[in-house]
Amino acid sequence: MSSSRNDWFPTPVWHFTVDNYQQLNSILLQEIDAEQQCDRQGEKWSNVLGWHSVNNLHERKHFYEFTQIIHKNVLEVAHFLRWDLQKFSLNITTCWAIVNGKLASNSVHNHPNSILSGVYYLKAPENCGGLFFSDPRPASQMLIPPVVEFNLWTLPKVSYKPYEGTMLLFPSWLLHGVEMNMSEETRISLSFNIGMIPK
Ligand SMILES: [Fe+2]
């Protein structure tokens, strides 16, 4: 007797470590701080108690190096997924900062009209809240049997601890949120969306 198994429809989350991120982060943090000083109210999206900037930070002069890093990482994903970049190009459509103080979080959401989304961590103190992803197969939650332990096939949710200088990329349709910041220190990140331009 023999058996085999196929695992179809995997959902990727890519992570990248940015080299020498300290210098980049200090420039970006200065810019975000200046932005927050002149836009204290911020925008209201998924943020609960946190501050959300305007969404065009990728157009700012001091964000150029950051956008180059995004492009490089996005290309790596595109090649892995065998996307045909002769037929379309990928562009950063939006980029915004999130500043979560103590008890701030982000509710579950996805990013419509985008193909890839990402986040980059600038300040990630201990217990500042992970980025969690929910199982994108809602029907799989209809009947949940007890398990000895959760594994890749049964996990209802996964959480990524943020690390400064790390960038995550994921499909924009994947539902996600940010856990509450239980630290006394601020959690600061940059998020962005990638769109498609037909050639
Ligand atoms: Fe998001």
mmCIF file with all atom_site columns, C-alpha atoms and ligand atoms in Angstrom:
data_model
loop_
_atom_site.group_PDB
_atom_site.id
_atom_site.type_symbol
_atom_site.label_atom_id
_atom_site.label_alt_id
_atom_site.label_comp_id
_atom_site.label_asym_id
_atom_site.label_entity_id
_atom_site.label_seq_id
_atom_site.pdbx_PDB_ins_code
_atom_site.Cartn_x
_atom_site.Cartn_y
_atom_site.Cartn_z
_atom_site.occupancy
_atom_site.B_iso_or_equiv
_atom_site.pdbx_formal_charge
_atom_site.auth_seq_id
_atom_site.auth_comp_id
_atom_site.auth_asym_id
_atom_site.auth_atom_id
_atom_site.pdbx_PDB_model_num
ATOM   1   C  CA . MET A 1 1   ? 0.000   0.000  0.000   1.00 0.00 ? 1   MET A CA 1
ATOM   2   C  CA . SER A 1 2   ? 1.237   3.493  -0.689  1.00 0.00 ? 2   SER A CA 1
ATOM   3   C  CA . SER A 1 3   ? -0.143  6.963  -0.320  1.00 0.00 ? 3   SER A CA 1
ATOM   4   C  CA . SER A 1 4   ? 0.772   10.443 -1.385  1.00 0.00 ? 4   SER A CA 1
ATOM   5   C  CA . ARG A 1 5   ? -0.514  13.951 -0.849  1.00 0.00 ? 5   ARG A CA 1
ATOM   6   C  CA . ASN A 1 6   ? -0.626  17.187 -2.798  1.00 0.00 ? 6   ASN A CA 1
ATOM   7   C  CA . ASP A 1 7   ? -0.664  20.537 -1.035  1.00 0.00 ? 7   ASP A CA 1
ATOM   8   C  CA . TRP A 1 8   ? -2.403  22.959 -3.331  1.00 0.00 ? 8   TRP A CA 1
ATOM   9   C  CA . PHE A 1 9   ? -2.946  26.724 -3.088  1.00 0.00 ? 9   PHE A CA 1
ATOM   10  C  CA . PRO A 1 10  ? -0.133  27.706 -0.709  1.00 0.00 ? 10  PRO A CA 1
ATOM   11  C  CA . THR A 1 11  ? -0.167  31.281 0.606   1.00 0.00 ? 11  THR A CA 1
ATOM   12  C  CA . PRO A 1 12  ? 3.268   32.936 0.657   1.00 0.00 ? 12  PRO A CA 1
ATOM   13  C  CA . VAL A 1 13  ? 4.595   35.539 3.086   1.00 0.00 ? 13  VAL A CA 1
ATOM   14  C  CA . TRP A 1 14  ? 8.116   36.657 2.162   1.00 0.00 ? 14  TRP A CA 1
ATOM   15  C  CA . HIS A 1 15  ? 10.544  38.233 4.577   1.00 0.00 ? 15  HIS A CA 1
ATOM   16  C  CA . PHE A 1 16  ? 13.638  40.216 3.769   1.00 0.00 ? 16  PHE A CA 1
ATOM   17  C  CA . THR A 1 17  ? 16.365  41.614 5.967   1.00 0.00 ? 17  THR A CA 1
ATOM   18  C  CA . VAL A 1 18  ? 17.587  45.033 4.894   1.00 0.00 ? 18  VAL A CA 1
ATOM   19  C  CA . ASP A 1 19  ? 21.386  45.438 5.123   1.00 0.00 ? 19  ASP A CA 1
ATOM   20  C  CA . ASN A 1 20  ? 22.679  48.318 7.258   1.00 0.00 ? 20  ASN A CA 1
ATOM   21  C  CA . TYR A 1 21  ? 19.133  49.277 8.121   1.00 0.00 ? 21  TYR A CA 1
ATOM   22  C  CA . GLN A 1 22  ? 20.104  51.503 11.065  1.00 0.00 ? 22  GLN A CA 1
ATOM   23  C  CA . GLN A 1 23  ? 21.147  54.428 8.871   1.00 0.00 ? 23  GLN A CA 1
ATOM   24  C  CA . LEU A 1 24  ? 18.093  54.069 6.619   1.00 0.00 ? 24  LEU A CA 1
ATOM   25  C  CA . ASN A 1 25  ? 15.787  53.822 9.631   1.00 0.00 ? 25  ASN A CA 1
ATOM   26  C  CA . SER A 1 26  ? 17.139  56.937 11.276  1.00 0.00 ? 26  SER A CA 1
ATOM   27  C  CA . ILE A 1 27  ? 16.421  58.990 8.116   1.00 0.00 ? 27  ILE A CA 1
ATOM   28  C  CA . LEU A 1 28  ? 12.938  57.502 7.737   1.00 0.00 ? 28  LEU A CA 1
ATOM   29  C  CA . LEU A 1 29  ? 12.121  58.003 11.422  1.00 0.00 ? 29  LEU A CA 1
ATOM   30  C  CA . GLN A 1 30  ? 13.064  61.673 11.191  1.00 0.00 ? 30  GLN A CA 1
ATOM   31  C  CA . GLU A 1 31  ? 10.788  62.112 8.198   1.00 0.00 ? 31  GLU A CA 1
ATOM   32  C  CA . ILE A 1 32  ? 7.895   60.299 9.859   1.00 0.00 ? 32  ILE A CA 1
ATOM   33  C  CA . ASP A 1 33  ? 8.309   62.331 13.024  1.00 0.00 ? 33  ASP A CA 1
ATOM   34  C  CA . ALA A 1 34  ? 8.248   65.577 11.013  1.00 0.00 ? 34  ALA A CA 1
ATOM   35  C  CA . GLU A 1 35  ? 5.140   64.371 9.178   1.00 0.00 ? 35  GLU A CA 1
ATOM   36  C  CA . GLN A 1 36  ? 3.391   63.542 12.444  1.00 0.00 ? 36  GLN A CA 1
ATOM   37  C  CA . GLN A 1 37  ? 4.232   66.982 13.849  1.00 0.00 ? 37  GLN A CA 1
ATOM   38  C  CA . CYS A 1 38  ? 2.388   68.694 11.000  1.00 0.00 ? 38  CYS A CA 1
ATOM   39  C  CA . ASP A 1 39  ? -0.442  66.145 10.676  1.00 0.00 ? 39  ASP A CA 1
ATOM   40  C  CA . ARG A 1 40  ? -1.245  65.188 14.260  1.00 0.00 ? 40  ARG A CA 1
ATOM   41  C  CA . GLN A 1 41  ? -4.720  63.927 13.495  1.00 0.00 ? 41  GLN A CA 1
ATOM   42  C  CA . GLY A 1 42  ? -3.577  61.603 10.715  1.00 0.00 ? 42  GLY A CA 1
ATOM   43  C  CA . GLU A 1 43  ? -5.836  59.360 8.638   1.00 0.00 ? 43  GLU A CA 1
ATOM   44  C  CA . LYS A 1 44  ? -8.392  56.821 9.811   1.00 0.00 ? 44  LYS A CA 1
ATOM   45  C  CA . TRP A 1 45  ? -8.155  53.347 8.252   1.00 0.00 ? 45  TRP A CA 1
ATOM   46  C  CA . SER A 1 46  ? -7.438  50.121 10.140  1.00 0.00 ? 46  SER A CA 1
ATOM   47  C  CA . ASN A 1 47  ? -5.719  51.984 12.972  1.00 0.00 ? 47  ASN A CA 1
ATOM   48  C  CA . VAL A 1 48  ? -7.185  51.678 16.454  1.00 0.00 ? 48  VAL A CA 1
ATOM   49  C  CA . LEU A 1 49  ? -5.651  54.365 18.738  1.00 0.00 ? 49  LEU A CA 1
ATOM   50  C  CA . GLY A 1 50  ? -2.623  54.602 16.465  1.00 0.00 ? 50  GLY A CA 1
ATOM   51  C  CA . TRP A 1 51  ? -1.504  57.294 14.029  1.00 0.00 ? 51  TRP A CA 1
ATOM   52  C  CA . HIS A 1 52  ? -1.743  56.678 10.257  1.00 0.00 ? 52  HIS A CA 1
ATOM   53  C  CA . SER A 1 53  ? 0.001   59.076 7.879   1.00 0.00 ? 53  SER A CA 1
ATOM   54  C  CA . VAL A 1 54  ? -1.082  60.170 4.417   1.00 0.00 ? 54  VAL A CA 1
ATOM   55  C  CA . ASN A 1 55  ? -0.450  57.450 1.814   1.00 0.00 ? 55  ASN A CA 1
ATOM   56  C  CA . ASN A 1 56  ? 2.011   59.041 -0.615  1.00 0.00 ? 56  ASN A CA 1
ATOM   57  C  CA . LEU A 1 57  ? 5.216   58.899 1.416   1.00 0.00 ? 57  LEU A CA 1
ATOM   58  C  CA . HIS A 1 58  ? 6.918   56.967 -1.420  1.00 0.00 ? 58  HIS A CA 1
ATOM   59  C  CA . GLU A 1 59  ? 6.922   60.196 -3.431  1.00 0.00 ? 59  GLU A CA 1
ATOM   60  C  CA . ARG A 1 60  ? 9.041   62.043 -0.876  1.00 0.00 ? 60  ARG A CA 1
ATOM   61  C  CA . LYS A 1 61  ? 12.693  62.687 -1.652  1.00 0.00 ? 61  LYS A CA 1
ATOM   62  C  CA . HIS A 1 62  ? 14.008  61.034 1.516   1.00 0.00 ? 62  HIS A CA 1
ATOM   63  C  CA . PHE A 1 63  ? 12.091  57.833 0.786   1.00 0.00 ? 63  PHE A CA 1
ATOM   64  C  CA . TYR A 1 64  ? 13.947  57.165 -2.477  1.00 0.00 ? 64  TYR A CA 1
ATOM   65  C  CA . GLU A 1 65  ? 16.367  54.591 -1.027  1.00 0.00 ? 65  GLU A CA 1
ATOM   66  C  CA . PHE A 1 66  ? 13.479  52.841 0.712   1.00 0.00 ? 66  PHE A CA 1
ATOM   67  C  CA . THR A 1 67  ? 11.479  52.611 -2.523  1.00 0.00 ? 67  THR A CA 1
ATOM   68  C  CA . GLN A 1 68  ? 14.513  51.086 -4.285  1.00 0.00 ? 68  GLN A CA 1
ATOM   69  C  CA . ILE A 1 69  ? 14.651  48.354 -1.637  1.00 0.00 ? 69  ILE A CA 1
ATOM   70  C  CA . ILE A 1 70  ? 10.931  47.686 -2.124  1.00 0.00 ? 70  ILE A CA 1
ATOM   71  C  CA . HIS A 1 71  ? 11.391  47.413 -5.905  1.00 0.00 ? 71  HIS A CA 1
ATOM   72  C  CA . LYS A 1 72  ? 14.264  44.946 -5.513  1.00 0.00 ? 72  LYS A CA 1
ATOM   73  C  CA . ASN A 1 73  ? 12.297  42.710 -3.149  1.00 0.00 ? 73  ASN A CA 1
ATOM   74  C  CA . VAL A 1 74  ? 9.128   42.895 -5.250  1.00 0.00 ? 74  VAL A CA 1
ATOM   75  C  CA . LEU A 1 75  ? 11.101  41.783 -8.322  1.00 0.00 ? 75  LEU A CA 1
ATOM   76  C  CA . GLU A 1 76  ? 12.347  38.760 -6.419  1.00 0.00 ? 76  GLU A CA 1
ATOM   77  C  CA . VAL A 1 77  ? 8.732   37.833 -5.626  1.00 0.00 ? 77  VAL A CA 1
ATOM   78  C  CA . ALA A 1 78  ? 7.653   38.440 -9.233  1.00 0.00 ? 78  ALA A CA 1
ATOM   79  C  CA . HIS A 1 79  ? 10.345  36.091 -10.518 1.00 0.00 ? 79  HIS A CA 1
ATOM   80  C  CA . PHE A 1 80  ? 9.404   33.421 -8.010  1.00 0.00 ? 80  PHE A CA 1
ATOM   81  C  CA . LEU A 1 81  ? 5.732   33.653 -9.016  1.00 0.00 ? 81  LEU A CA 1
ATOM   82  C  CA . ARG A 1 82  ? 6.682   33.573 -12.711 1.00 0.00 ? 82  ARG A CA 1
ATOM   83  C  CA . TRP A 1 83  ? 4.866   36.831 -13.429 1.00 0.00 ? 83  TRP A CA 1
ATOM   84  C  CA . ASP A 1 84  ? 5.368   38.006 -17.016 1.00 0.00 ? 84  ASP A CA 1
ATOM   85  C  CA . LEU A 1 85  ? 6.961   41.427 -16.633 1.00 0.00 ? 85  LEU A CA 1
ATOM   86  C  CA . GLN A 1 86  ? 7.109   41.785 -20.422 1.00 0.00 ? 86  GLN A CA 1
ATOM   87  C  CA . LYS A 1 87  ? 3.360   42.339 -20.215 1.00 0.00 ? 87  LYS A CA 1
ATOM   88  C  CA . PHE A 1 88  ? 3.055   44.555 -17.158 1.00 0.00 ? 88  PHE A CA 1
ATOM   89  C  CA . SER A 1 89  ? 5.159   46.497 -14.702 1.00 0.00 ? 89  SER A CA 1
ATOM   90  C  CA . LEU A 1 90  ? 4.867   46.803 -10.949 1.00 0.00 ? 90  LEU A CA 1
ATOM   91  C  CA . ASN A 1 91  ? 4.695   50.137 -9.170  1.00 0.00 ? 91  ASN A CA 1
ATOM   92  C  CA . ILE A 1 92  ? 4.364   51.417 -5.629  1.00 0.00 ? 92  ILE A CA 1
ATOM   93  C  CA . THR A 1 93  ? 0.866   52.917 -5.492  1.00 0.00 ? 93  THR A CA 1
ATOM   94  C  CA . THR A 1 94  ? 0.718   53.932 -1.833  1.00 0.00 ? 94  THR A CA 1
ATOM   95  C  CA . CYS A 1 95  ? 3.041   54.066 1.159   1.00 0.00 ? 95  CYS A CA 1
ATOM   96  C  CA . TRP A 1 96  ? 2.159   55.199 4.653   1.00 0.00 ? 96  TRP A CA 1
ATOM   97  C  CA . ALA A 1 97  ? 3.516   55.168 8.187   1.00 0.00 ? 97  ALA A CA 1
ATOM   98  C  CA . ILE A 1 98  ? 1.823   53.702 11.234  1.00 0.00 ? 98  ILE A CA 1
ATOM   99  C  CA . VAL A 1 99  ? 2.797   54.839 14.730  1.00 0.00 ? 99  VAL A CA 1
ATOM   100 C  CA . ASN A 1 100 ? 1.257   52.652 17.417  1.00 0.00 ? 100 ASN A CA 1
ATOM   101 C  CA . GLY A 1 101 ? 1.703   53.811 21.002  1.00 0.00 ? 101 GLY A CA 1
ATOM   102 C  CA . LYS A 1 102 ? 0.753   51.702 24.012  1.00 0.00 ? 102 LYS A CA 1
ATOM   103 C  CA . LEU A 1 103 ? -2.527  49.742 23.469  1.00 0.00 ? 103 LEU A CA 1
ATOM   104 C  CA . ALA A 1 104 ? -2.806  50.738 19.800  1.00 0.00 ? 104 ALA A CA 1
ATOM   105 C  CA . SER A 1 105 ? -3.524  48.053 17.201  1.00 0.00 ? 105 SER A CA 1
ATOM   106 C  CA . ASN A 1 106 ? -4.811  47.577 13.654  1.00 0.00 ? 106 ASN A CA 1
ATOM   107 C  CA . SER A 1 107 ? -8.041  45.734 12.915  1.00 0.00 ? 107 SER A CA 1
ATOM   108 C  CA . VAL A 1 108 ? -8.276  42.880 10.399  1.00 0.00 ? 108 VAL A CA 1
ATOM   109 C  CA . HIS A 1 109 ? -8.310  44.055 6.790   1.00 0.00 ? 109 HIS A CA 1
ATOM   110 C  CA . ASN A 1 110 ? -6.873  43.441 3.350   1.00 0.00 ? 110 ASN A CA 1
ATOM   111 C  CA . HIS A 1 111 ? -5.720  45.853 0.638   1.00 0.00 ? 111 HIS A CA 1
ATOM   112 C  CA . PRO A 1 112 ? -8.110  46.047 -2.356  1.00 0.00 ? 112 PRO A CA 1
ATOM   113 C  CA . ASN A 1 113 ? -6.879  46.956 -5.847  1.00 0.00 ? 113 ASN A CA 1
ATOM   114 C  CA . SER A 1 114 ? -3.309  45.891 -5.161  1.00 0.00 ? 114 SER A CA 1
ATOM   115 C  CA . ILE A 1 115 ? -1.319  42.814 -6.072  1.00 0.00 ? 115 ILE A CA 1
ATOM   116 C  CA . LEU A 1 116 ? 1.259   42.783 -3.288  1.00 0.00 ? 116 LEU A CA 1
ATOM   117 C  CA . SER A 1 117 ? 1.439   44.571 0.018   1.00 0.00 ? 117 SER A CA 1
ATOM   118 C  CA . GLY A 1 118 ? 4.258   44.961 2.459   1.00 0.00 ? 118 GLY A CA 1
ATOM   119 C  CA . VAL A 1 119 ? 5.430   46.297 5.749   1.00 0.00 ? 119 VAL A CA 1
ATOM   120 C  CA . TYR A 1 120 ? 8.816   47.432 7.036   1.00 0.00 ? 120 TYR A CA 1
ATOM   121 C  CA . TYR A 1 121 ? 9.728   47.865 10.693  1.00 0.00 ? 121 TYR A CA 1
ATOM   122 C  CA . LEU A 1 122 ? 11.471  50.938 12.010  1.00 0.00 ? 122 LEU A CA 1
ATOM   123 C  CA . LYS A 1 123 ? 10.760  50.613 15.747  1.00 0.00 ? 123 LYS A CA 1
ATOM   124 C  CA . ALA A 1 124 ? 9.796   47.258 17.152  1.00 0.00 ? 124 ALA A CA 1
ATOM   125 C  CA . PRO A 1 125 ? 10.244  47.095 20.931  1.00 0.00 ? 125 PRO A CA 1
ATOM   126 C  CA . GLU A 1 126 ? 9.523   43.846 22.800  1.00 0.00 ? 126 GLU A CA 1
ATOM   127 C  CA . ASN A 1 127 ? 5.770   43.079 23.108  1.00 0.00 ? 127 ASN A CA 1
ATOM   128 C  CA . CYS A 1 128 ? 4.800   45.824 20.648  1.00 0.00 ? 128 CYS A CA 1
ATOM   129 C  CA . GLY A 1 129 ? 2.364   43.517 18.809  1.00 0.00 ? 129 GLY A CA 1
ATOM   130 C  CA . GLY A 1 130 ? 2.830   41.048 15.991  1.00 0.00 ? 130 GLY A CA 1
ATOM   131 C  CA . LEU A 1 131 ? 1.458   41.194 12.472  1.00 0.00 ? 131 LEU A CA 1
ATOM   132 C  CA . PHE A 1 132 ? -1.048  38.358 12.187  1.00 0.00 ? 132 PHE A CA 1
ATOM   133 C  CA . PHE A 1 133 ? -2.497  36.691 9.103   1.00 0.00 ? 133 PHE A CA 1
ATOM   134 C  CA . SER A 1 134 ? -5.775  34.794 9.113   1.00 0.00 ? 134 SER A CA 1
ATOM   135 C  CA . ASP A 1 135 ? -6.471  31.603 7.176   1.00 0.00 ? 135 ASP A CA 1
ATOM   136 C  CA . PRO A 1 136 ? -7.714  32.878 3.784   1.00 0.00 ? 136 PRO A CA 1
ATOM   137 C  CA . ARG A 1 137 ? -9.932  29.804 3.402   1.00 0.00 ? 137 ARG A CA 1
ATOM   138 C  CA . PRO A 1 138 ? -13.028 30.813 5.410   1.00 0.00 ? 138 PRO A CA 1
ATOM   139 C  CA . ALA A 1 139 ? -14.801 27.538 4.587   1.00 0.00 ? 139 ALA A CA 1
ATOM   140 C  CA . SER A 1 140 ? -12.014 25.655 6.349   1.00 0.00 ? 140 SER A CA 1
ATOM   141 C  CA . GLN A 1 141 ? -13.301 27.057 9.657   1.00 0.00 ? 141 GLN A CA 1
ATOM   142 C  CA . MET A 1 142 ? -16.792 25.551 9.311   1.00 0.00 ? 142 MET A CA 1
ATOM   143 C  CA . LEU A 1 143 ? -15.996 22.548 11.505  1.00 0.00 ? 143 LEU A CA 1
ATOM   144 C  CA . ILE A 1 144 ? -12.779 22.506 13.495  1.00 0.00 ? 144 ILE A CA 1
ATOM   145 C  CA . PRO A 1 145 ? -11.804 19.205 15.136  1.00 0.00 ? 145 PRO A CA 1
ATOM   146 C  CA . PRO A 1 146 ? -9.605  19.185 18.267  1.00 0.00 ? 146 PRO A CA 1
ATOM   147 C  CA . VAL A 1 147 ? -5.911  18.876 17.390  1.00 0.00 ? 147 VAL A CA 1
ATOM   148 C  CA . VAL A 1 148 ? -2.917  17.589 19.340  1.00 0.00 ? 148 VAL A CA 1
ATOM   149 C  CA . GLU A 1 149 ? -1.043  20.567 17.952  1.00 0.00 ? 149 GLU A CA 1
ATOM   150 C  CA . PHE A 1 150 ? -1.653  23.062 15.161  1.00 0.00 ? 150 PHE A CA 1
ATOM   151 C  CA . ASN A 1 151 ? 0.435   22.731 12.034  1.00 0.00 ? 151 ASN A CA 1
ATOM   152 C  CA . LEU A 1 152 ? 0.637   24.368 8.586   1.00 0.00 ? 152 LEU A CA 1
ATOM   153 C  CA . TRP A 1 153 ? -2.613  22.719 7.530   1.00 0.00 ? 153 TRP A CA 1
ATOM   154 C  CA . THR A 1 154 ? -4.683  23.526 10.638  1.00 0.00 ? 154 THR A CA 1
ATOM   155 C  CA . LEU A 1 155 ? -3.425  26.888 11.953  1.00 0.00 ? 155 LEU A CA 1
ATOM   156 C  CA . PRO A 1 156 ? -6.298  29.409 11.924  1.00 0.00 ? 156 PRO A CA 1
ATOM   157 C  CA . LYS A 1 157 ? -3.871  32.323 12.284  1.00 0.00 ? 157 LYS A CA 1
ATOM   158 C  CA . VAL A 1 158 ? -0.130  33.025 12.241  1.00 0.00 ? 158 VAL A CA 1
ATOM   159 C  CA . SER A 1 159 ? 1.634   35.939 13.862  1.00 0.00 ? 159 SER A CA 1
ATOM   160 C  CA . TYR A 1 160 ? 4.955   37.518 12.899  1.00 0.00 ? 160 TYR A CA 1
ATOM   161 C  CA . LYS A 1 161 ? 6.995   39.207 15.575  1.00 0.00 ? 161 LYS A CA 1
ATOM   162 C  CA . PRO A 1 162 ? 8.316   42.463 14.090  1.00 0.00 ? 162 PRO A CA 1
ATOM   163 C  CA . TYR A 1 163 ? 12.069  43.028 13.873  1.00 0.00 ? 163 TYR A CA 1
ATOM   164 C  CA . GLU A 1 164 ? 13.637  46.374 13.018  1.00 0.00 ? 164 GLU A CA 1
ATOM   165 C  CA . GLY A 1 165 ? 15.090  46.318 9.503   1.00 0.00 ? 165 GLY A CA 1
ATOM   166 C  CA . THR A 1 166 ? 12.814  43.503 8.339   1.00 0.00 ? 166 THR A CA 1
ATOM   167 C  CA . MET A 1 167 ? 10.405  43.781 5.415   1.00 0.00 ? 167 MET A CA 1
ATOM   168 C  CA . LEU A 1 168 ? 7.491   41.401 4.800   1.00 0.00 ? 168 LEU A CA 1
ATOM   169 C  CA . LEU A 1 169 ? 5.692   41.053 1.470   1.00 0.00 ? 169 LEU A CA 1
ATOM   170 C  CA . PHE A 1 170 ? 2.387   39.211 1.081   1.00 0.00 ? 170 PHE A CA 1
ATOM   171 C  CA . PRO A 1 171 ? -0.553  38.955 -1.332  1.00 0.00 ? 171 PRO A CA 1
ATOM   172 C  CA . SER A 1 172 ? -2.813  41.987 -0.889  1.00 0.00 ? 172 SER A CA 1
ATOM   173 C  CA . TRP A 1 173 ? -5.911  39.782 -0.583  1.00 0.00 ? 173 TRP A CA 1
ATOM   174 C  CA . LEU A 1 174 ? -4.564  38.095 2.556   1.00 0.00 ? 174 LEU A CA 1
ATOM   175 C  CA . LEU A 1 175 ? -6.448  39.249 5.659   1.00 0.00 ? 175 LEU A CA 1
ATOM   176 C  CA . HIS A 1 176 ? -4.190  40.621 8.381   1.00 0.00 ? 176 HIS A CA 1
ATOM   177 C  CA . GLY A 1 177 ? -4.085  42.859 11.430  1.00 0.00 ? 177 GLY A CA 1
ATOM   178 C  CA . VAL A 1 178 ? -1.711  44.092 14.124  1.00 0.00 ? 178 VAL A CA 1
ATOM   179 C  CA . GLU A 1 179 ? -1.901  42.971 17.740  1.00 0.00 ? 179 GLU A CA 1
ATOM   180 C  CA . MET A 1 180 ? -2.116  45.486 20.544  1.00 0.00 ? 180 MET A CA 1
ATOM   181 C  CA . ASN A 1 181 ? 1.103   47.211 21.529  1.00 0.00 ? 181 ASN A CA 1
ATOM   182 C  CA . MET A 1 182 ? 1.684   46.133 25.152  1.00 0.00 ? 182 MET A CA 1
ATOM   183 C  CA . SER A 1 183 ? 5.011   47.923 25.368  1.00 0.00 ? 183 SER A CA 1
ATOM   184 C  CA . GLU A 1 184 ? 5.548   51.347 26.895  1.00 0.00 ? 184 GLU A CA 1
ATOM   185 C  CA . GLU A 1 185 ? 7.460   52.267 23.745  1.00 0.00 ? 185 GLU A CA 1
ATOM   186 C  CA . THR A 1 186 ? 6.145   53.196 20.328  1.00 0.00 ? 186 THR A CA 1
ATOM   187 C  CA . ARG A 1 187 ? 5.937   50.740 17.436  1.00 0.00 ? 187 ARG A CA 1
ATOM   188 C  CA . ILE A 1 188 ? 6.672   52.389 14.062  1.00 0.00 ? 188 ILE A CA 1
ATOM   189 C  CA . SER A 1 189 ? 6.295   50.785 10.646  1.00 0.00 ? 189 SER A CA 1
ATOM   190 C  CA . LEU A 1 190 ? 5.897   51.696 6.979   1.00 0.00 ? 190 LEU A CA 1
ATOM   191 C  CA . SER A 1 191 ? 3.330   49.897 4.831   1.00 0.00 ? 191 SER A CA 1
ATOM   192 C  CA . PHE A 1 192 ? 2.945   49.959 1.073   1.00 0.00 ? 192 PHE A CA 1
ATOM   193 C  CA . ASN A 1 193 ? 0.923   48.590 -1.808  1.00 0.00 ? 193 ASN A CA 1
ATOM   194 C  CA . ILE A 1 194 ? 2.142   47.404 -5.175  1.00 0.00 ? 194 ILE A CA 1
ATOM   195 C  CA . GLY A 1 195 ? -0.020  47.810 -8.266  1.00 0.00 ? 195 GLY A CA 1
ATOM   196 C  CA . MET A 1 196 ? 0.120   46.601 -11.873 1.00 0.00 ? 196 MET A CA 1
ATOM   197 C  CA . ILE A 1 197 ? 0.544   48.792 -14.972 1.00 0.00 ? 197 ILE A CA 1
ATOM   198 C  CA . PRO A 1 198 ? -0.203  47.012 -18.267 1.00 0.00 ? 198 PRO A CA 1
ATOM   199 C  CA . LYS A 1 199 ? 2.476   47.544 -20.964 1.00 0.00 ? 199 LYS A CA 1
HETATM 200 FE FE . FE  B 2 .   ? -2.561  46.253 6.089   1.00 0.00 ? 1   FE  B FE 1
#
